[in-house]
Amino acid sequence: MAKTGMYVGLDIGTTSVKVVVAEYVEGQMNIIGVGNAKSEGIDRGIVIDIDKTVQAIQRAVTQAEEKAGIQIRNVCVGLPANLLEVENCQGMIAVNNESKEITDEDVRNVASAALVRSIPPERQMITILPQDFTVDGFEGIKDPRGMIGVRLEINGVVFTGPKTIIHNVRKCVEEAGLFIDEMVIAPLALTSSILSDGEQDFGTTVIDIGGGQTTAAVMHNKQLKFTYVDQEGGEYVTKDISTVLNTSFNNAEALKINYGDAYPDRTSTSEEFPVDVIGQSEPVNVDERYLSEIIEARLEQIFMKAKEALDDIEALELPGGIVLSGGAASLPGVVELAQEIFGVNVKLHVPNHMGLRNPVFTNVISILEYTAELGDVYQLAKSAVTGEPTQIQETPQSYTREQPIYEQTSYEPEEQNYQEPEETEPKEGFGDKVKNFFSNIFE
């Protein structure tokens, strides 16, 4: 169950920076503030201008503060999957205290033992995610604290990423006057948040189509097994429209939103709309089918690249199929096009929070939900990576407006509703075939 308290999620995207303030009361999340500012200084998910990125973060934070009525000081920020590496790790220690009762310090020490490895100088450990512990040969223990034992072992997953990306994200957040409570790996939070237990267990692929890049993440046995990043996203669709129709980028974005469809078979050549063409004194009429073919060409290219990467590890044979998320995934016809290309069941995930029922907010909400569910054992293991002491509260503190942990402001997004395709149950017997599908993926 999520801890009681206040959480602020920060998603630094290519097209926009989003901030969401949520209050958890007895495990129930209530969103009380939202900020959404146009991104500047971000290209293909990577910070290229720290000052402009800082200004975009500050604008989004100010909007969220005005809505929530608190001053934001602490945030949980998402890290992109660019050059992310995922590795299994194991560690073992002897329990040294006289009583042989396993303590917080033992959990930290065994996590440190699992992290003994050589890492290239350009890479950095992000975090370690404990899967289970073994006490004197007894396996499958989720929290060994308080147990009696002589030998403690850990099985976990360690995530590493480029130092440049991690440093730049941290630098931008701190320059914006904020403190980072948690740096969350975006595809890990996304798959953990939007997939059901069955989808996480039997295996499902999540494809997030953002503005500047597309990320595919495979979850199996409730572990993030694989990530793939393509440096193309929704902005590239807009650029194609702008180039082919010889119109401005802003006009092309409006055409995509107002008339765009990614599946030409659903469009008509008889339906036309005016387009302001550069160098022409009068608007030029363009039909729906032509616009749809422009959109389809780019999205087909994005999906074919992802399919090639997923076919290499046979991820498309997993029964969960594909779940789409991200702002560009909400374009009409994207689900149908993806289903035709990938040849598996495809559905669109839409957040179910009032005022935020738009896939563009999926990432930032997943950062919030994932962080709120992190337990004490994770925090202890993570301290072995960061080297910072961890204080575990027996009873999570409840924060009120009079005693905020985030000193808090807004943006009221237009509510949109999207129809999700029905989720089909996996065929009987197929689960046995894939249950251990990725068990040796890191060996």
Short mmCIF file of N, CA and C in Angstrom, two decimals, residues 264-381:
data_model
loop_
_atom_site.label_atom_id
_atom_site.label_comp_id
_atom_site.label_asym_id
_atom_site.label_seq_id
_atom_site.Cartn_x
_atom_site.Cartn_y
_atom_site.Cartn_z
N PRO A 264 -4.95 5.40 -42.84
CA PRO A 264 -5.59 5.97 -44.04
C PRO A 264 -6.89 5.30 -44.46
N ASP A 265 -7.04 4.00 -44.19
CA ASP A 265 -8.26 3.31 -44.61
C ASP A 265 -9.51 3.91 -43.99
N ARG A 266 -9.36 4.64 -42.90
CA ARG A 266 -10.52 5.23 -42.22
C ARG A 266 -10.82 6.64 -42.72
N THR A 267 -10.02 7.15 -43.64
CA THR A 267 -10.17 8.54 -44.09
C THR A 267 -10.76 8.60 -45.50
N SER A 268 -11.06 9.82 -45.93
CA SER A 268 -11.70 10.01 -47.23
C SER A 268 -10.96 11.08 -48.03
N THR A 269 -10.96 10.90 -49.35
CA THR A 269 -10.35 11.91 -50.22
C THR A 269 -11.30 13.07 -50.49
N SER A 270 -12.56 12.89 -50.13
CA SER A 270 -13.55 13.94 -50.38
C SER A 270 -13.60 14.98 -49.26
N GLU A 271 -13.07 14.63 -48.09
CA GLU A 271 -13.04 15.57 -46.97
C GLU A 271 -11.78 16.42 -47.07
N GLU A 272 -11.95 17.73 -47.25
CA GLU A 272 -10.80 18.62 -47.42
C GLU A 272 -10.80 19.73 -46.37
N PHE A 273 -9.62 20.33 -46.19
CA PHE A 273 -9.48 21.44 -45.25
C PHE A 273 -8.42 22.38 -45.80
N PRO A 274 -8.49 23.67 -45.45
CA PRO A 274 -7.52 24.65 -45.99
C PRO A 274 -6.20 24.60 -45.23
N VAL A 275 -5.10 24.79 -45.95
CA VAL A 275 -3.76 24.82 -45.36
C VAL A 275 -3.05 26.08 -45.82
N ASP A 276 -2.51 26.84 -44.86
CA ASP A 276 -1.73 28.03 -45.20
C ASP A 276 -0.35 27.59 -45.67
N VAL A 277 -0.10 27.75 -46.97
CA VAL A 277 1.15 27.31 -47.57
C VAL A 277 2.09 28.50 -47.72
N ILE A 278 3.34 28.29 -47.32
CA ILE A 278 4.35 29.35 -47.42
C ILE A 278 4.57 29.71 -48.89
N GLY A 279 4.50 31.00 -49.20
CA GLY A 279 4.67 31.45 -50.57
C GLY A 279 3.39 31.57 -51.37
N GLN A 280 2.27 31.11 -50.76
CA GLN A 280 0.96 31.20 -51.43
C GLN A 280 0.11 32.25 -50.73
N SER A 281 -0.56 33.08 -51.53
CA SER A 281 -1.40 34.12 -50.95
C SER A 281 -2.73 33.58 -50.44
N GLU A 282 -3.17 32.46 -51.01
CA GLU A 282 -4.43 31.85 -50.61
C GLU A 282 -4.18 30.45 -50.05
N PRO A 283 -4.99 30.01 -49.08
CA PRO A 283 -4.85 28.66 -48.56
C PRO A 283 -5.07 27.61 -49.65
N VAL A 284 -4.41 26.47 -49.49
CA VAL A 284 -4.54 25.36 -50.42
C VAL A 284 -5.31 24.24 -49.74
N ASN A 285 -6.27 23.67 -50.45
CA ASN A 285 -7.07 22.58 -49.88
C ASN A 285 -6.32 21.26 -49.95
N VAL A 286 -6.32 20.54 -48.83
CA VAL A 286 -5.68 19.23 -48.72
C VAL A 286 -6.73 18.25 -48.20
N ASP A 287 -6.73 17.03 -48.74
CA ASP A 287 -7.74 16.06 -48.29
C ASP A 287 -7.22 15.22 -47.12
N GLU A 288 -8.16 14.64 -46.40
CA GLU A 288 -7.86 13.84 -45.21
C GLU A 288 -6.92 12.67 -45.51
N ARG A 289 -7.15 12.01 -46.62
CA ARG A 289 -6.36 10.83 -46.96
C ARG A 289 -4.88 11.18 -47.15
N TYR A 290 -4.61 12.29 -47.81
CA TYR A 290 -3.22 12.70 -48.05
C TYR A 290 -2.50 12.98 -46.73
N LEU A 291 -3.18 13.71 -45.83
CA LEU A 291 -2.59 14.00 -44.51
C LEU A 291 -2.35 12.71 -43.74
N SER A 292 -3.31 11.79 -43.82
CA SER A 292 -3.18 10.53 -43.10
C SER A 292 -2.01 9.71 -43.61
N GLU A 293 -1.76 9.74 -44.92
CA GLU A 293 -0.65 8.99 -45.48
C GLU A 293 0.70 9.54 -45.03
N ILE A 294 0.77 10.86 -44.83
CA ILE A 294 1.99 11.47 -44.30
C ILE A 294 2.25 10.99 -42.88
N ILE A 295 1.20 11.00 -42.07
CA ILE A 295 1.32 10.56 -40.68
C ILE A 295 1.67 9.08 -40.61
N GLU A 296 0.99 8.28 -41.41
CA GLU A 296 1.21 6.83 -41.39
C GLU A 296 2.66 6.48 -41.74
N ALA A 297 3.24 7.19 -42.71
CA ALA A 297 4.60 6.85 -43.16
C ALA A 297 5.60 6.96 -42.02
N ARG A 298 5.53 8.03 -41.24
CA ARG A 298 6.48 8.20 -40.13
C ARG A 298 6.22 7.20 -39.01
N LEU A 299 4.95 7.03 -38.62
CA LEU A 299 4.64 6.11 -37.53
C LEU A 299 4.96 4.67 -37.91
N GLU A 300 4.75 4.33 -39.17
CA GLU A 300 5.10 2.98 -39.63
C GLU A 300 6.61 2.76 -39.50
N GLN A 301 7.39 3.77 -39.83
CA GLN A 301 8.84 3.66 -39.69
C GLN A 301 9.24 3.47 -38.23
N ILE A 302 8.61 4.24 -37.32
CA ILE A 302 8.89 4.11 -35.89
C ILE A 302 8.54 2.71 -35.40
N PHE A 303 7.36 2.22 -35.79
CA PHE A 303 6.92 0.90 -35.33
C PHE A 303 7.77 -0.22 -35.91
N MET A 304 8.19 -0.10 -37.16
CA MET A 304 9.00 -1.15 -37.77
C MET A 304 10.36 -1.27 -37.09
N LYS A 305 10.95 -0.14 -36.68
CA LYS A 305 12.21 -0.19 -35.95
C LYS A 305 12.02 -0.88 -34.60
N ALA A 306 10.94 -0.53 -33.91
CA ALA A 306 10.67 -1.16 -32.61
C ALA A 306 10.40 -2.65 -32.79
N LYS A 307 9.68 -3.01 -33.85
CA LYS A 307 9.38 -4.43 -34.09
C LYS A 307 10.65 -5.23 -34.32
N GLU A 308 11.58 -4.66 -35.05
CA GLU A 308 12.84 -5.36 -35.30
C GLU A 308 13.59 -5.64 -34.00
N ALA A 309 13.61 -4.63 -33.11
CA ALA A 309 14.29 -4.81 -31.82
C ALA A 309 13.56 -5.83 -30.95
N LEU A 310 12.24 -5.81 -30.96
CA LEU A 310 11.45 -6.74 -30.15
C LEU A 310 11.50 -8.15 -30.71
N ASP A 311 11.56 -8.28 -32.04
CA ASP A 311 11.66 -9.61 -32.64
C ASP A 311 12.98 -10.29 -32.29
N ASP A 312 14.04 -9.49 -32.11
CA ASP A 312 15.35 -10.06 -31.78
C ASP A 312 15.32 -10.83 -30.47
N ILE A 313 14.47 -10.42 -29.54
CA ILE A 313 14.37 -11.11 -28.25
C ILE A 313 13.06 -11.87 -28.13
N GLU A 314 12.32 -11.96 -29.23
CA GLU A 314 11.05 -12.70 -29.30
C GLU A 314 10.03 -12.18 -28.28
N ALA A 315 10.08 -10.89 -28.01
CA ALA A 315 9.17 -10.30 -27.01
C ALA A 315 7.73 -10.31 -27.49
N LEU A 316 7.52 -10.27 -28.79
CA LEU A 316 6.15 -10.23 -29.30
C LEU A 316 5.42 -11.56 -29.14
N GLU A 317 6.12 -12.60 -28.72
CA GLU A 317 5.46 -13.87 -28.43
C GLU A 317 4.88 -13.92 -27.01
N LEU A 318 5.19 -12.92 -26.21
CA LEU A 318 4.62 -12.87 -24.86
C LEU A 318 3.13 -12.57 -24.94
N PRO A 319 2.32 -13.15 -24.04
CA PRO A 319 0.86 -13.07 -24.18
C PRO A 319 0.24 -11.71 -23.90
N GLY A 320 0.98 -10.82 -23.23
CA GLY A 320 0.38 -9.54 -22.89
C GLY A 320 0.23 -8.58 -24.04
N GLY A 321 0.89 -8.87 -25.18
CA GLY A 321 0.80 -7.98 -26.32
C GLY A 321 1.51 -6.66 -26.08
N ILE A 322 0.91 -5.58 -26.59
CA ILE A 322 1.52 -4.26 -26.51
C ILE A 322 0.53 -3.26 -25.91
N VAL A 323 1.04 -2.42 -25.02
CA VAL A 323 0.27 -1.31 -24.46
C VAL A 323 0.95 -0.03 -24.92
N LEU A 324 0.18 0.86 -25.55
CA LEU A 324 0.70 2.14 -26.02
C LEU A 324 0.44 3.23 -25.00
N SER A 325 1.39 4.16 -24.89
CA SER A 325 1.19 5.33 -24.03
C SER A 325 1.91 6.50 -24.67
N GLY A 326 1.78 7.67 -24.06
CA GLY A 326 2.44 8.87 -24.58
C GLY A 326 1.49 9.71 -25.41
N GLY A 327 1.83 11.01 -25.51
CA GLY A 327 0.95 11.95 -26.20
C GLY A 327 0.67 11.59 -27.64
N ALA A 328 1.70 11.14 -28.40
CA ALA A 328 1.51 10.82 -29.81
C ALA A 328 0.67 9.57 -30.01
N ALA A 329 0.57 8.73 -28.98
CA ALA A 329 -0.23 7.51 -29.09
C ALA A 329 -1.73 7.78 -29.10
N SER A 330 -2.12 8.99 -28.69
CA SER A 330 -3.54 9.32 -28.64
C SER A 330 -4.10 9.75 -29.99
N LEU A 331 -3.24 9.87 -31.00
CA LEU A 331 -3.70 10.23 -32.33
C LEU A 331 -4.62 9.14 -32.87
N PRO A 332 -5.76 9.48 -33.43
CA PRO A 332 -6.67 8.45 -33.98
C PRO A 332 -5.96 7.55 -34.98
N GLY A 333 -6.27 6.27 -34.91
CA GLY A 333 -5.71 5.32 -35.85
C GLY A 333 -4.39 4.70 -35.45
N VAL A 334 -3.74 5.21 -34.39
CA VAL A 334 -2.44 4.67 -33.99
C VAL A 334 -2.56 3.23 -33.51
N VAL A 335 -3.58 2.93 -32.74
CA VAL A 335 -3.76 1.56 -32.23
C VAL A 335 -3.96 0.59 -33.38
N GLU A 336 -4.81 0.97 -34.35
CA GLU A 336 -5.07 0.09 -35.49
C GLU A 336 -3.80 -0.13 -36.32
N LEU A 337 -3.03 0.93 -36.53
CA LEU A 337 -1.79 0.81 -37.30
C LEU A 337 -0.79 -0.09 -36.57
N ALA A 338 -0.65 0.11 -35.26
CA ALA A 338 0.28 -0.70 -34.47
C ALA A 338 -0.12 -2.17 -34.49
N GLN A 339 -1.41 -2.42 -34.39
CA GLN A 339 -1.89 -3.81 -34.39
C GLN A 339 -1.59 -4.48 -35.72
N GLU A 340 -1.71 -3.75 -36.81
CA GLU A 340 -1.44 -4.29 -38.14
C GLU A 340 0.05 -4.60 -38.31
N ILE A 341 0.92 -3.73 -37.80
CA ILE A 341 2.37 -3.90 -37.97
C ILE A 341 2.93 -4.96 -37.03
N PHE A 342 2.54 -4.93 -35.77
CA PHE A 342 3.12 -5.86 -34.79
C PHE A 342 2.45 -7.23 -34.82
N GLY A 343 1.20 -7.29 -35.28
CA GLY A 343 0.51 -8.57 -35.37
C GLY A 343 0.12 -9.16 -34.04
N VAL A 344 0.01 -8.33 -33.00
CA VAL A 344 -0.43 -8.80 -31.68
C VAL A 344 -1.51 -7.85 -31.17
N ASN A 345 -2.11 -8.23 -30.05
CA ASN A 345 -3.12 -7.36 -29.45
C ASN A 345 -2.49 -6.06 -28.96
N VAL A 346 -3.10 -4.93 -29.32
CA VAL A 346 -2.58 -3.62 -28.93
C VAL A 346 -3.71 -2.82 -28.29
N LYS A 347 -3.39 -2.15 -27.18
CA LYS A 347 -4.38 -1.27 -26.56
C LYS A 347 -3.71 0.02 -26.12
N LEU A 348 -4.50 1.05 -25.95
CA LEU A 348 -4.01 2.35 -25.51
C LEU A 348 -4.31 2.54 -24.04
N HIS A 349 -3.28 2.93 -23.26
CA HIS A 349 -3.51 3.23 -21.85
C HIS A 349 -3.80 4.71 -21.67
N VAL A 350 -4.90 5.01 -20.98
CA VAL A 350 -5.28 6.39 -20.67
C VAL A 350 -5.44 6.53 -19.16
N PRO A 351 -4.77 7.50 -18.52
CA PRO A 351 -4.91 7.68 -17.07
C PRO A 351 -6.38 7.88 -16.69
N ASN A 352 -6.74 7.34 -15.54
CA ASN A 352 -8.13 7.42 -15.10
C ASN A 352 -8.30 8.43 -13.97
N HIS A 353 -7.66 9.59 -14.12
CA HIS A 353 -7.75 10.63 -13.10
C HIS A 353 -8.47 11.84 -13.69
N MET A 354 -9.43 12.37 -12.95
CA MET A 354 -10.23 13.48 -13.43
C MET A 354 -9.34 14.65 -13.86
N GLY A 355 -9.57 15.13 -15.09
CA GLY A 355 -8.81 16.24 -15.62
C GLY A 355 -7.51 15.85 -16.28
N LEU A 356 -7.08 14.57 -16.09
CA LEU A 356 -5.82 14.11 -16.67
C LEU A 356 -6.03 12.89 -17.56
N ARG A 357 -7.21 12.75 -18.12
CA ARG A 357 -7.49 11.58 -18.96
C ARG A 357 -6.94 11.79 -20.36
N ASN A 358 -5.64 11.87 -20.42
CA ASN A 358 -4.93 12.06 -21.67
C ASN A 358 -3.60 11.32 -21.56
N PRO A 359 -3.23 10.50 -22.56
CA PRO A 359 -1.98 9.73 -22.47
C PRO A 359 -0.74 10.58 -22.27
N VAL A 360 -0.81 11.88 -22.54
CA VAL A 360 0.36 12.74 -22.36
C VAL A 360 0.79 12.80 -20.90
N PHE A 361 -0.13 12.52 -19.97
CA PHE A 361 0.18 12.58 -18.54
C PHE A 361 0.55 11.22 -17.95
N THR A 362 0.58 10.18 -18.77
CA THR A 362 0.83 8.83 -18.25
C THR A 362 2.17 8.73 -17.53
N ASN A 363 3.22 9.28 -18.12
CA ASN A 363 4.55 9.15 -17.54
C ASN A 363 4.66 9.80 -16.17
N VAL A 364 4.19 11.03 -16.06
CA VAL A 364 4.35 11.74 -14.78
C VAL A 364 3.50 11.09 -13.69
N ILE A 365 2.32 10.59 -14.04
CA ILE A 365 1.49 9.90 -13.05
C ILE A 365 2.15 8.60 -12.62
N SER A 366 2.75 7.89 -13.57
CA SER A 366 3.42 6.63 -13.21
C SER A 366 4.61 6.88 -12.29
N ILE A 367 5.31 8.00 -12.47
CA ILE A 367 6.42 8.36 -11.58
C ILE A 367 5.90 8.53 -10.15
N LEU A 368 4.76 9.20 -10.02
CA LEU A 368 4.15 9.39 -8.69
C LEU A 368 3.76 8.05 -8.07
N GLU A 369 3.02 7.25 -8.83
CA GLU A 369 2.51 6.00 -8.28
C GLU A 369 3.64 5.04 -7.92
N TYR A 370 4.65 4.97 -8.77
CA TYR A 370 5.77 4.07 -8.50
C TYR A 370 6.52 4.49 -7.24
N THR A 371 6.78 5.79 -7.10
CA THR A 371 7.52 6.28 -5.94
C THR A 371 6.75 6.03 -4.65
N ALA A 372 5.44 6.25 -4.69
CA ALA A 372 4.63 6.07 -3.49
C ALA A 372 4.60 4.62 -3.02
N GLU A 373 4.83 3.68 -3.94
CA GLU A 373 4.77 2.26 -3.58
C GLU A 373 6.12 1.70 -3.14
N LEU A 374 7.20 2.48 -3.26
CA LEU A 374 8.51 1.98 -2.87
C LEU A 374 8.58 1.73 -1.37
N GLY A 375 9.07 0.58 -0.98
CA GLY A 375 9.09 0.20 0.42
C GLY A 375 10.40 0.50 1.12
N ASP A 376 10.44 0.18 2.41
CA ASP A 376 11.62 0.45 3.22
C ASP A 376 12.84 -0.36 2.76
N VAL A 377 12.61 -1.60 2.33
CA VAL A 377 13.73 -2.45 1.91
C VAL A 377 14.41 -1.84 0.69
N TYR A 378 13.62 -1.31 -0.24
CA TYR A 378 14.21 -0.65 -1.41
C TYR A 378 15.06 0.54 -0.98
N GLN A 379 14.55 1.35 -0.05
CA GLN A 379 15.29 2.54 0.38
C GLN A 379 16.62 2.14 1.03
N LEU A 380 16.61 1.06 1.79
CA LEU A 380 17.85 0.59 2.42
C LEU A 380 18.85 0.12 1.37
N ALA A 381 18.36 -0.64 0.38
CA ALA A 381 19.25 -1.12 -0.67
C ALA A 381 19.78 0.04 -1.51
#
